[in-house]
Short mmCIF file of C-alpha atoms in Angstrom, two decimals:
data_model
loop_
_atom_site.label_atom_id
_atom_site.label_comp_id
_atom_site.label_asym_id
_atom_site.label_seq_id
_atom_site.Cartn_x
_atom_site.Cartn_y
_atom_site.Cartn_z
CA UNK A 13 -11.96 -9.51 3.56
CA UNK A 14 -9.88 -9.17 0.48
CA UNK A 15 -12.04 -10.88 -1.98
CA UNK A 16 -9.56 -10.64 -4.70
CA UNK A 17 -7.92 -8.87 -6.89
CA UNK A 18 -8.00 -5.32 -18.73
CA UNK A 19 -7.19 -2.06 -25.26
CA UNK A 20 -4.17 -4.02 -25.97
CA UNK A 21 -3.63 -6.61 -28.72
CA UNK A 22 -5.56 -9.66 -27.94
CA UNK A 23 -7.93 -11.26 -29.45
CA UNK A 24 -11.52 -11.12 -28.33
CA UNK A 25 -14.27 -14.01 -28.07
CA UNK A 26 -17.97 -13.14 -27.60
CA UNK A 27 -19.24 -15.90 -25.35
CA UNK A 28 -22.62 -16.34 -25.68
CA UNK A 29 -25.22 -16.85 -23.04
CA UNK A 30 -25.98 -20.67 -22.27
CA UNK A 31 -28.81 -21.95 -19.70
CA UNK A 32 -27.77 -21.96 -15.70
CA UNK A 33 -25.55 -24.87 -14.94
CA UNK A 34 -27.23 -27.96 -13.84
CA UNK A 35 -24.67 -27.99 -10.53
CA UNK A 36 -27.71 -29.67 -8.45
CA UNK A 37 -27.71 -32.62 -10.66
CA UNK A 38 -23.89 -33.19 -10.75
CA UNK A 39 -22.44 -36.92 -10.04
CA UNK A 40 -19.94 -36.27 -7.02
CA UNK A 41 -16.56 -37.85 -7.68
CA UNK A 42 -14.89 -39.85 -4.55
CA UNK A 43 -12.25 -38.32 -3.02
CA UNK A 44 -10.52 -39.21 -0.01
CA UNK A 45 -11.19 -36.68 2.53
CA UNK A 46 -8.63 -37.99 5.10
CA UNK A 47 -5.99 -36.61 2.29
CA UNK A 48 -7.30 -33.13 2.01
CA UNK A 49 -8.53 -30.45 3.40
CA UNK A 50 -12.17 -31.14 2.32
CA UNK A 51 -12.85 -32.82 5.76
CA UNK A 52 -11.62 -29.84 7.63
CA UNK A 53 -13.75 -27.40 5.64
CA UNK A 54 -16.71 -29.86 6.03
CA UNK A 55 -16.07 -29.58 10.04
CA UNK A 56 -16.38 -25.97 10.28
CA UNK A 57 -19.73 -25.82 9.28
CA UNK A 58 -22.40 -24.71 11.85
CA UNK A 59 -25.38 -25.74 12.83
CA UNK A 60 -27.35 -22.55 10.75
CA UNK A 61 -25.24 -23.55 7.96
CA UNK A 62 -22.50 -20.94 7.98
CA UNK A 63 -18.64 -21.95 8.13
CA UNK A 64 -16.59 -19.66 10.74
CA UNK A 65 -12.81 -19.83 11.29
CA UNK A 66 -11.69 -21.49 14.88
CA UNK A 67 -12.78 -19.31 17.46
CA UNK A 68 -15.18 -16.75 15.22
CA UNK A 69 -18.55 -16.32 13.89
CA UNK A 70 -20.00 -17.30 10.53
CA UNK A 71 -20.22 -14.84 7.59
CA UNK A 72 -21.78 -15.30 4.15
CA UNK A 73 -18.27 -14.22 2.65
CA UNK A 74 -16.72 -17.00 4.50
CA UNK A 75 -19.19 -19.66 3.74
CA UNK A 76 -19.19 -18.74 0.13
CA UNK A 77 -15.17 -19.42 0.19
CA UNK A 78 -16.28 -22.50 1.79
CA UNK A 79 -18.71 -23.93 -0.72
CA UNK A 80 -16.37 -22.81 -3.69
CA UNK A 81 -12.91 -24.73 -2.28
CA UNK A 82 -15.24 -27.98 -1.43
CA UNK A 83 -17.27 -27.71 -4.94
CA UNK A 84 -14.07 -27.25 -6.76
CA UNK A 85 -12.48 -30.36 -4.85
CA UNK A 86 -16.10 -32.34 -5.62
CA UNK A 87 -17.54 -32.52 -2.43
CA UNK A 88 -20.08 -30.27 -0.88
CA UNK A 89 -21.24 -28.85 2.04
CA UNK A 90 -24.63 -29.64 4.37
CA UNK A 91 -27.62 -28.09 2.42
CA UNK A 92 -28.10 -25.82 5.00
CA UNK A 93 -25.03 -23.75 3.21
CA UNK A 94 -27.25 -22.53 0.48
CA UNK A 95 -30.42 -21.48 2.98
CA UNK A 96 -27.70 -19.78 4.94
CA UNK A 97 -26.07 -17.62 1.62
CA UNK A 98 -29.92 -16.83 0.41
CA UNK A 99 -30.99 -15.79 4.09
CA UNK A 100 -27.72 -13.40 4.42
CA UNK A 101 -28.13 -11.72 0.85
CA UNK A 102 -29.36 -8.62 2.20
CA UNK A 103 -26.33 -8.14 4.67
CA UNK A 104 -23.56 -8.27 1.49
CA UNK A 105 -22.81 -4.15 0.74
CA UNK A 106 -19.85 -4.89 -1.12
CA UNK A 107 -19.82 -5.38 -4.85
CA UNK A 108 -17.12 -8.19 -4.58
CA UNK A 109 -19.70 -9.86 -1.39
CA UNK A 110 -22.32 -10.37 -3.56
CA UNK A 111 -20.55 -11.24 -6.64
CA UNK A 112 -18.58 -14.02 -4.63
CA UNK A 113 -21.83 -15.68 -2.94
CA UNK A 114 -23.90 -15.43 -6.21
CA UNK A 115 -20.87 -17.86 -7.65
CA UNK A 116 -21.30 -20.28 -4.40
CA UNK A 117 -25.25 -20.06 -4.83
CA UNK A 118 -24.71 -21.54 -8.57
CA UNK A 119 -22.02 -23.94 -8.25
CA UNK A 120 -24.65 -25.63 -5.07
CA UNK A 121 -27.50 -25.46 -8.07
CA UNK A 122 -29.16 -22.50 -7.05
CA UNK A 123 -30.43 -19.41 -9.54
CA UNK A 124 -29.02 -16.24 -7.75
CA UNK A 125 -31.07 -13.88 -9.96
CA UNK A 126 -31.68 -11.26 -7.04
CA UNK A 127 -27.88 -11.41 -6.95
CA UNK A 128 -27.33 -11.31 -10.57
CA UNK A 129 -29.60 -8.25 -10.86
CA UNK A 130 -27.79 -6.26 -8.40
CA UNK A 131 -24.23 -7.03 -10.02
CA UNK A 132 -26.18 -5.82 -13.44
CA UNK A 133 -26.83 -2.76 -11.63
CA UNK A 134 -23.55 -2.21 -10.76
CA UNK A 135 -22.27 -1.77 -14.17
CA UNK A 136 -20.71 1.62 -14.74
CA UNK A 137 -21.00 3.74 -18.24
CA UNK A 138 -16.77 3.54 -17.99
CA UNK A 139 -17.25 -0.40 -18.26
CA UNK A 140 -16.49 -0.93 -14.52
CA UNK A 141 -19.02 -3.24 -12.40
CA UNK A 142 -18.89 -1.86 -9.00
CA UNK A 143 -16.28 0.61 -7.72
CA UNK A 144 -13.21 -0.76 -8.91
CA UNK A 145 -10.82 -3.20 -10.91
CA UNK A 146 -11.33 -6.23 -8.34
CA UNK A 147 -15.15 -5.69 -8.15
CA UNK A 148 -15.05 -5.86 -12.03
CA UNK A 149 -13.06 -9.20 -11.90
CA UNK A 150 -15.36 -10.71 -10.10
CA UNK A 151 -18.24 -9.31 -11.85
CA UNK A 152 -17.31 -11.00 -14.84
CA UNK A 153 -16.45 -14.18 -12.90
CA UNK A 154 -19.66 -14.29 -11.13
CA UNK A 155 -21.64 -13.42 -14.46
CA UNK A 156 -19.91 -16.29 -16.48
CA UNK A 157 -20.42 -18.99 -13.54
CA UNK A 158 -24.23 -18.72 -14.21
CA UNK A 159 -23.95 -18.73 -17.69
CA UNK A 160 -24.13 -15.59 -18.55
CA UNK A 161 -22.46 -13.28 -21.30
CA UNK A 162 -19.72 -11.44 -19.86
CA UNK A 163 -20.47 -7.43 -20.33
CA UNK A 164 -17.82 -6.66 -23.29
CA UNK A 165 -17.52 -3.19 -21.55
CA UNK A 166 -16.39 -4.80 -18.68
CA UNK A 167 -14.39 -6.87 -20.23
CA UNK A 168 -12.37 -3.92 -21.65
CA UNK A 169 -12.07 -2.03 -18.94
CA UNK A 170 -10.03 -5.06 -17.09
CA UNK A 171 -7.91 -4.76 -20.32
CA UNK A 172 -7.81 -0.75 -20.04
CA UNK A 173 -6.37 -1.42 -16.16
CA UNK A 174 -3.54 -4.04 -16.85
CA UNK A 175 -0.27 -1.95 -15.25
CA UNK A 176 2.71 -2.04 -17.81
CA UNK A 177 4.12 -4.95 -15.37
CA UNK A 178 1.64 -6.63 -16.39
CA UNK A 179 -0.32 -7.33 -13.82
CA UNK A 180 -3.41 -6.19 -12.04
CA UNK A 181 -4.41 -4.53 -8.73
CA UNK A 182 -7.17 -4.46 -6.58
CA UNK A 183 -7.88 -0.41 -7.32
CA UNK A 184 -6.63 1.73 -10.31
CA UNK A 185 -3.58 3.34 -9.74
CA UNK A 186 -2.03 1.05 -7.19
CA UNK A 187 0.64 -1.69 -6.83
CA UNK A 188 -0.17 -4.77 -8.85
CA UNK A 189 -0.50 -8.42 -6.82
CA UNK A 190 -0.04 -11.79 -7.85
CA UNK A 191 -3.57 -12.27 -6.25
CA UNK A 192 -5.79 -9.52 -8.24
CA UNK A 193 -3.63 -10.45 -11.65
CA UNK A 194 -4.63 -14.08 -11.06
CA UNK A 195 -8.45 -13.79 -10.80
CA UNK A 196 -8.11 -10.96 -13.57
CA UNK A 197 -6.78 -13.78 -15.81
CA UNK A 198 -9.59 -16.28 -15.29
CA UNK A 199 -12.13 -13.30 -15.69
CA UNK A 200 -10.70 -12.69 -19.18
CA UNK A 201 -10.11 -16.46 -20.13
CA UNK A 202 -13.83 -17.06 -19.09
CA UNK A 203 -15.08 -14.04 -21.36
CA UNK A 204 -13.11 -15.63 -24.26
CA UNK A 205 -9.52 -13.47 -24.15
CA UNK A 206 -6.40 -14.85 -25.30
CA UNK A 207 -2.99 -13.53 -26.69
CA UNK A 208 -0.80 -10.41 -25.23
CA UNK A 209 -2.92 -10.01 -22.37
CA UNK A 210 -2.71 -13.32 -20.83
CA UNK A 211 0.83 -13.72 -21.85
CA UNK A 212 2.13 -10.63 -20.08
CA UNK A 213 0.07 -11.41 -17.18
CA UNK A 214 1.71 -14.86 -16.55
CA UNK A 215 5.41 -13.47 -17.28
CA UNK A 216 4.19 -11.12 -14.24
CA UNK A 217 2.95 -14.39 -12.39
CA UNK A 218 6.38 -15.99 -12.96
CA UNK A 219 8.28 -13.02 -11.63
CA UNK A 220 6.60 -13.54 -8.16
CA UNK A 221 7.55 -16.92 -8.04
CA UNK A 222 10.48 -17.78 -5.22
CA UNK A 223 12.97 -20.84 -4.97
CA UNK A 224 10.66 -22.58 -2.89
CA UNK A 225 8.56 -23.29 -5.68
CA UNK A 226 5.74 -20.77 -4.39
CA UNK A 227 4.22 -17.53 -4.83
CA UNK A 228 4.34 -14.19 -3.11
CA UNK A 229 1.44 -11.49 -3.39
CA UNK A 230 4.11 -8.62 -4.11
CA UNK A 231 7.83 -8.24 -4.31
CA UNK A 232 9.50 -8.84 -1.29
CA UNK A 233 7.02 -10.52 1.03
CA UNK A 234 7.59 -14.22 0.44
CA UNK A 235 5.81 -17.11 -0.61
CA UNK A 236 1.98 -17.76 0.98
CA UNK A 237 -0.40 -20.67 0.52
CA UNK A 238 -3.17 -18.27 -1.33
CA UNK A 239 -0.77 -15.94 -3.48
CA UNK A 240 0.21 -19.65 -4.71
CA UNK A 241 -3.02 -21.29 -5.21
CA UNK A 242 -4.08 -18.06 -7.32
CA UNK A 243 -0.99 -18.37 -9.75
CA UNK A 244 -1.90 -22.00 -9.95
CA UNK A 245 -5.33 -21.37 -11.33
CA UNK A 246 -4.23 -18.66 -13.08
CA UNK A 247 -2.05 -21.08 -15.61
CA UNK A 248 -4.50 -23.40 -15.68
CA UNK A 249 -7.15 -21.03 -17.20
CA UNK A 250 -4.48 -20.27 -19.50
CA UNK A 251 -4.57 -23.80 -20.22
CA UNK A 252 -1.01 -24.67 -18.74
CA UNK A 253 0.45 -26.62 -16.49
CA UNK A 254 0.73 -25.23 -12.48
CA UNK A 255 4.32 -23.85 -12.43
CA UNK A 256 7.03 -26.20 -11.41
CA UNK A 257 7.26 -26.49 -7.34
CA UNK A 258 3.93 -24.49 -6.78
CA UNK A 259 2.07 -28.41 -5.78
CA UNK A 260 4.49 -29.71 -3.66
CA UNK A 261 4.87 -26.05 -1.65
CA UNK A 262 0.98 -26.27 -1.32
CA UNK A 263 1.46 -29.96 -0.09
CA UNK A 264 4.31 -28.77 2.43
CA UNK A 265 2.14 -26.38 4.20
CA UNK A 266 -0.88 -28.91 4.94
CA UNK A 267 -1.48 -29.28 9.01
CA UNK A 268 -2.11 -32.30 10.54
CA UNK A 269 -5.82 -31.37 10.58
CA UNK A 270 -6.18 -31.14 7.23
CA UNK A 271 -6.26 -27.65 7.01
CA UNK A 272 -3.68 -25.48 5.58
CA UNK A 273 -0.46 -22.79 7.34
CA UNK A 274 -0.84 -19.32 5.31
CA UNK A 275 3.20 -19.67 5.12
CA UNK A 276 5.66 -21.53 6.47
CA UNK A 277 5.99 -19.05 8.71
CA UNK A 278 2.26 -18.47 9.56
CA UNK A 279 -0.97 -20.26 10.49
CA UNK A 280 -3.52 -18.01 10.32
CA UNK A 281 -7.18 -18.00 8.97
CA UNK A 282 -7.29 -21.78 8.36
CA UNK A 283 -10.62 -21.72 6.85
CA UNK A 284 -10.09 -19.23 4.27
CA UNK A 285 -6.87 -20.33 3.46
CA UNK A 286 -7.66 -23.88 3.15
CA UNK A 287 -10.76 -22.26 0.70
CA UNK A 288 -8.56 -21.16 -1.50
CA UNK A 289 -5.88 -23.69 -1.68
CA UNK A 290 -8.45 -26.38 -2.45
CA UNK A 291 -9.11 -25.63 -6.38
CA UNK A 292 -5.47 -25.31 -6.67
CA UNK A 293 -4.87 -28.66 -5.48
CA UNK A 294 -7.63 -29.89 -8.10
CA UNK A 295 -6.30 -27.48 -10.84
CA UNK A 296 -9.59 -25.76 -11.29
CA UNK A 297 -9.73 -22.39 -12.11
CA UNK A 298 -12.54 -19.99 -11.64
CA UNK A 299 -15.76 -20.29 -13.05
CA UNK A 300 -15.72 -23.87 -11.97
CA UNK A 301 -17.19 -25.86 -14.69
CA UNK A 302 -19.03 -29.40 -14.33
CA UNK A 303 -16.27 -31.71 -14.03
CA UNK A 304 -13.94 -33.17 -11.09
CA UNK A 305 -9.95 -33.33 -11.48
CA UNK A 306 -9.29 -35.18 -8.58
CA UNK A 307 -7.58 -33.36 -5.49
CA UNK A 308 -3.33 -34.75 -5.97
CA UNK A 309 -1.53 -34.71 -2.12
CA UNK A 310 0.47 -37.34 -3.00
#
């Protein structure tokens, strides 16, 4: 599962530690679940608290994605989702899986101290958090979601690995893509970075926008829901409106059961796709803040 995937001229603002956000006490806004993917996602939660694709088995990774999608839409899973995530922490072998689970536990109101300790231990002398660019991006997002300071060395690592195109990739030295670029923008903005690196990244993303309003992963692949959702989140993180036509593109992919197609041609992994679309429809980038923006499907 790809969890997603920067010294250049920029303004760097160090963001100080804050208390863990009081997610458990957040007052939920009402959403018309029949009009969104919320009811679909909630229906995919099993009796053990985990989320699964149709015909599949639950996993902590997919459960974390579902939790983030629901919380972005102002909704919640059943309480057993947190218990499920905590019970499966020991199974998380990849750095990005640890980081994703930490974010999900945080937005459910928990303090994922064990996971945050693991993330801190993943920091390397070159500034990376974990083995690659993507794990560094998600390490910063997880720490900021929990109200922790973004490591200055990790931010510098991301800035150093911005490609000439303006984008970022999963690993250093490979082709940039929209998903990793968007996630890096969100991480950098959460760390207080603004200026030229962000402008270059948004320009890169604009070059991956198609006439149908959607965005593609890499040039020539065609628009898909997840790449479009990530692009919307990046622009919102940068304080800009969702690109013209992008929300309409996502709305066209909604299926009768409330889930979202991967693209106009394909339906695959509807739980994962829907979980990643919901934050974009709510115009909420990562890390999620304590507010609610109604999901717009009209």
